[in-house]
Amino acid sequence: MDIAGYERILTKRKAEIEARLTRIDDDLGQQRSADSEERATETENDEVLEEFGQVGETELRAIDAALDRIDGGTYGTCVTCGQPISAARLAAVPHTPFCQECAAGRQGR
Ligand SMILES: [Zn+2]
């Protein structure tokens, strides 16, 4: 398995999310308009931005955990059943800690 390749992908993705989260923080910190109609739109935008922020932080934590597993030598192994995670699945979701079967089982329950 090309661990170094996955590490590169995860590190790059992490940098992208961090850059995006920084931009969101900047946007949320900007001055509010005096116009009340614009303020309402901005409040809506803030809610969307905060949602992006939460999704981003969840993914960021998952990526950090995956990088820890690379360090620990357990990357690519399902944390639930201990079976290897398929290369196709890692290519689609490089930070996943679960094999296809366990991920499906978690969603079904
Ligand atoms: Zn599993």
mmCIF file of C-alpha atoms and ligand atoms in Angstrom:
data_model
loop_
_atom_site.group_PDB
_atom_site.id
_atom_site.type_symbol
_atom_site.label_atom_id
_atom_site.label_comp_id
_atom_site.label_asym_id
_atom_site.label_seq_id
_atom_site.Cartn_x
_atom_site.Cartn_y
_atom_site.Cartn_z
ATOM 1 C CA MET A 1 0.000 0.000 0.000
ATOM 2 C CA ASP A 2 1.253 3.487 -0.872
ATOM 3 C CA ILE A 3 1.154 5.008 2.635
ATOM 4 C CA ALA A 4 3.278 7.992 1.599
ATOM 5 C CA GLY A 5 0.801 8.742 -1.198
ATOM 6 C CA TYR A 6 -2.144 8.698 1.218
ATOM 7 C CA GLU A 7 -0.200 10.822 3.678
ATOM 8 C CA ARG A 8 0.371 13.403 0.933
ATOM 9 C CA ILE A 9 -3.334 13.416 0.039
ATOM 10 C CA LEU A 10 -4.386 13.749 3.695
ATOM 11 C CA THR A 11 -1.870 16.506 4.415
ATOM 12 C CA LYS A 12 -2.958 18.467 1.334
ATOM 13 C CA ARG A 13 -6.648 18.051 2.202
ATOM 14 C CA LYS A 14 -5.958 19.158 5.769
ATOM 15 C CA ALA A 15 -4.262 22.336 4.512
ATOM 16 C CA GLU A 16 -7.234 23.061 2.217
ATOM 17 C CA ILE A 17 -9.749 22.686 5.041
ATOM 18 C CA GLU A 18 -7.656 24.803 7.402
ATOM 19 C CA ALA A 19 -7.437 27.545 4.770
ATOM 20 C CA ARG A 20 -11.200 27.377 4.251
ATOM 21 C CA LEU A 21 -11.921 27.482 7.997
ATOM 22 C CA THR A 22 -9.667 30.520 8.349
ATOM 23 C CA ARG A 23 -11.604 32.287 5.577
ATOM 24 C CA ILE A 24 -14.900 31.402 7.289
ATOM 25 C CA ASP A 25 -13.650 32.879 10.557
ATOM 26 C CA ASP A 26 -12.665 36.039 8.692
ATOM 27 C CA ASP A 27 -16.096 36.278 7.054
ATOM 28 C CA LEU A 28 -17.903 35.754 10.354
ATOM 29 C CA GLY A 29 -15.768 38.426 11.973
ATOM 30 C CA GLN A 30 -16.611 41.099 9.416
ATOM 31 C CA GLN A 31 -18.598 44.200 10.290
ATOM 32 C CA ARG A 32 -22.375 44.037 10.000
ATOM 33 C CA SER A 33 -24.232 46.256 7.536
ATOM 34 C CA ALA A 34 -26.469 49.012 8.849
ATOM 35 C CA ASP A 35 -29.220 48.079 6.382
ATOM 36 C CA SER A 36 -31.625 45.644 8.061
ATOM 37 C CA GLU A 37 -32.440 43.693 4.905
ATOM 38 C CA GLU A 38 -28.772 43.084 4.250
ATOM 39 C CA ARG A 39 -28.317 42.106 7.860
ATOM 40 C CA ALA A 40 -30.905 39.341 7.475
ATOM 41 C CA THR A 41 -29.067 37.998 4.432
ATOM 42 C CA GLU A 42 -25.809 38.129 6.300
ATOM 43 C CA THR A 43 -27.282 36.189 9.204
ATOM 44 C CA GLU A 44 -28.349 33.490 6.751
ATOM 45 C CA ASN A 45 -24.890 33.471 5.223
ATOM 46 C CA ASP A 46 -23.359 33.154 8.663
ATOM 47 C CA GLU A 47 -25.471 30.086 9.377
ATOM 48 C CA VAL A 48 -24.331 28.470 6.121
ATOM 49 C CA LEU A 49 -20.727 29.386 6.890
ATOM 50 C CA GLU A 50 -20.973 27.947 10.382
ATOM 51 C CA GLU A 51 -22.378 24.726 8.961
ATOM 52 C CA PHE A 52 -19.432 24.505 6.534
ATOM 53 C CA GLY A 53 -17.181 25.170 9.489
ATOM 54 C CA GLN A 54 -18.626 22.297 11.495
ATOM 55 C CA VAL A 55 -18.362 19.867 8.581
ATOM 56 C CA GLY A 56 -14.814 21.050 7.970
ATOM 57 C CA GLU A 57 -13.800 20.592 11.596
ATOM 58 C CA THR A 58 -15.292 17.105 11.715
ATOM 59 C CA GLU A 59 -13.326 16.164 8.604
ATOM 60 C CA LEU A 60 -10.219 17.821 10.027
ATOM 61 C CA ARG A 61 -10.432 15.671 13.154
ATOM 62 C CA ALA A 62 -10.883 12.540 11.028
ATOM 63 C CA ILE A 63 -7.839 13.496 8.922
ATOM 64 C CA ASP A 64 -5.742 14.098 12.059
ATOM 65 C CA ALA A 65 -6.784 10.684 13.371
ATOM 66 C CA ALA A 66 -5.831 9.115 10.020
ATOM 67 C CA LEU A 67 -2.420 10.825 10.117
ATOM 68 C CA ASP A 68 -1.980 9.453 13.666
ATOM 69 C CA ARG A 69 -2.764 5.970 12.337
ATOM 70 C CA ILE A 70 -0.122 6.455 9.623
ATOM 71 C CA ASP A 71 2.378 7.335 12.380
ATOM 72 C CA GLY A 72 1.267 4.357 14.419
ATOM 73 C CA GLY A 73 1.434 2.000 11.453
ATOM 74 C CA THR A 74 -2.256 1.053 11.590
ATOM 75 C CA TYR A 75 -3.457 3.158 8.660
ATOM 76 C CA GLY A 76 -5.579 1.199 6.188
ATOM 77 C CA THR A 77 -6.798 -1.209 8.870
ATOM 78 C CA CYS A 78 -10.415 -1.043 10.006
ATOM 79 C CA VAL A 79 -10.575 0.190 13.637
ATOM 80 C CA THR A 80 -13.705 -1.867 14.268
ATOM 81 C CA CYS A 81 -12.966 -5.315 12.814
ATOM 82 C CA GLY A 82 -9.204 -5.133 12.150
ATOM 83 C CA GLN A 83 -9.572 -6.130 8.499
ATOM 84 C CA PRO A 84 -7.705 -4.218 5.776
ATOM 85 C CA ILE A 85 -9.651 -1.353 4.189
ATOM 86 C CA SER A 86 -9.811 -1.736 0.399
ATOM 87 C CA ALA A 87 -7.665 0.550 -1.755
ATOM 88 C CA ALA A 88 -10.778 1.680 -3.638
ATOM 89 C CA ARG A 89 -12.389 2.825 -0.395
ATOM 90 C CA LEU A 90 -9.240 4.608 0.787
ATOM 91 C CA ALA A 91 -9.009 6.333 -2.578
ATOM 92 C CA ALA A 92 -12.590 7.589 -2.162
ATOM 93 C CA VAL A 93 -12.381 8.443 1.571
ATOM 94 C CA PRO A 94 -8.691 8.539 2.555
ATOM 95 C CA HIS A 95 -9.428 9.480 6.180
ATOM 96 C CA THR A 96 -11.914 6.669 6.850
ATOM 97 C CA PRO A 97 -11.189 4.496 9.909
ATOM 98 C CA PHE A 98 -13.733 1.850 8.787
ATOM 99 C CA CYS A 99 -13.822 -0.817 6.105
ATOM 100 C CA GLN A 100 -16.745 -0.865 3.684
ATOM 101 C CA GLU A 101 -18.682 -3.444 5.711
ATOM 102 C CA CYS A 102 -18.319 -1.718 9.076
ATOM 103 C CA ALA A 103 -19.165 1.683 7.556
ATOM 104 C CA ALA A 104 -22.299 0.188 6.004
ATOM 105 C CA GLY A 105 -23.205 -1.476 9.285
ATOM 106 C CA ARG A 106 -22.857 1.800 11.179
ATOM 107 C CA GLN A 107 -25.139 3.599 8.766
ATOM 108 C CA GLY A 108 -27.753 0.856 8.857
ATOM 109 C CA ARG A 109 -28.057 0.913 12.625
HETATM 110 ZN ZN ZN B 1 -14.383 -3.328 9.484
#
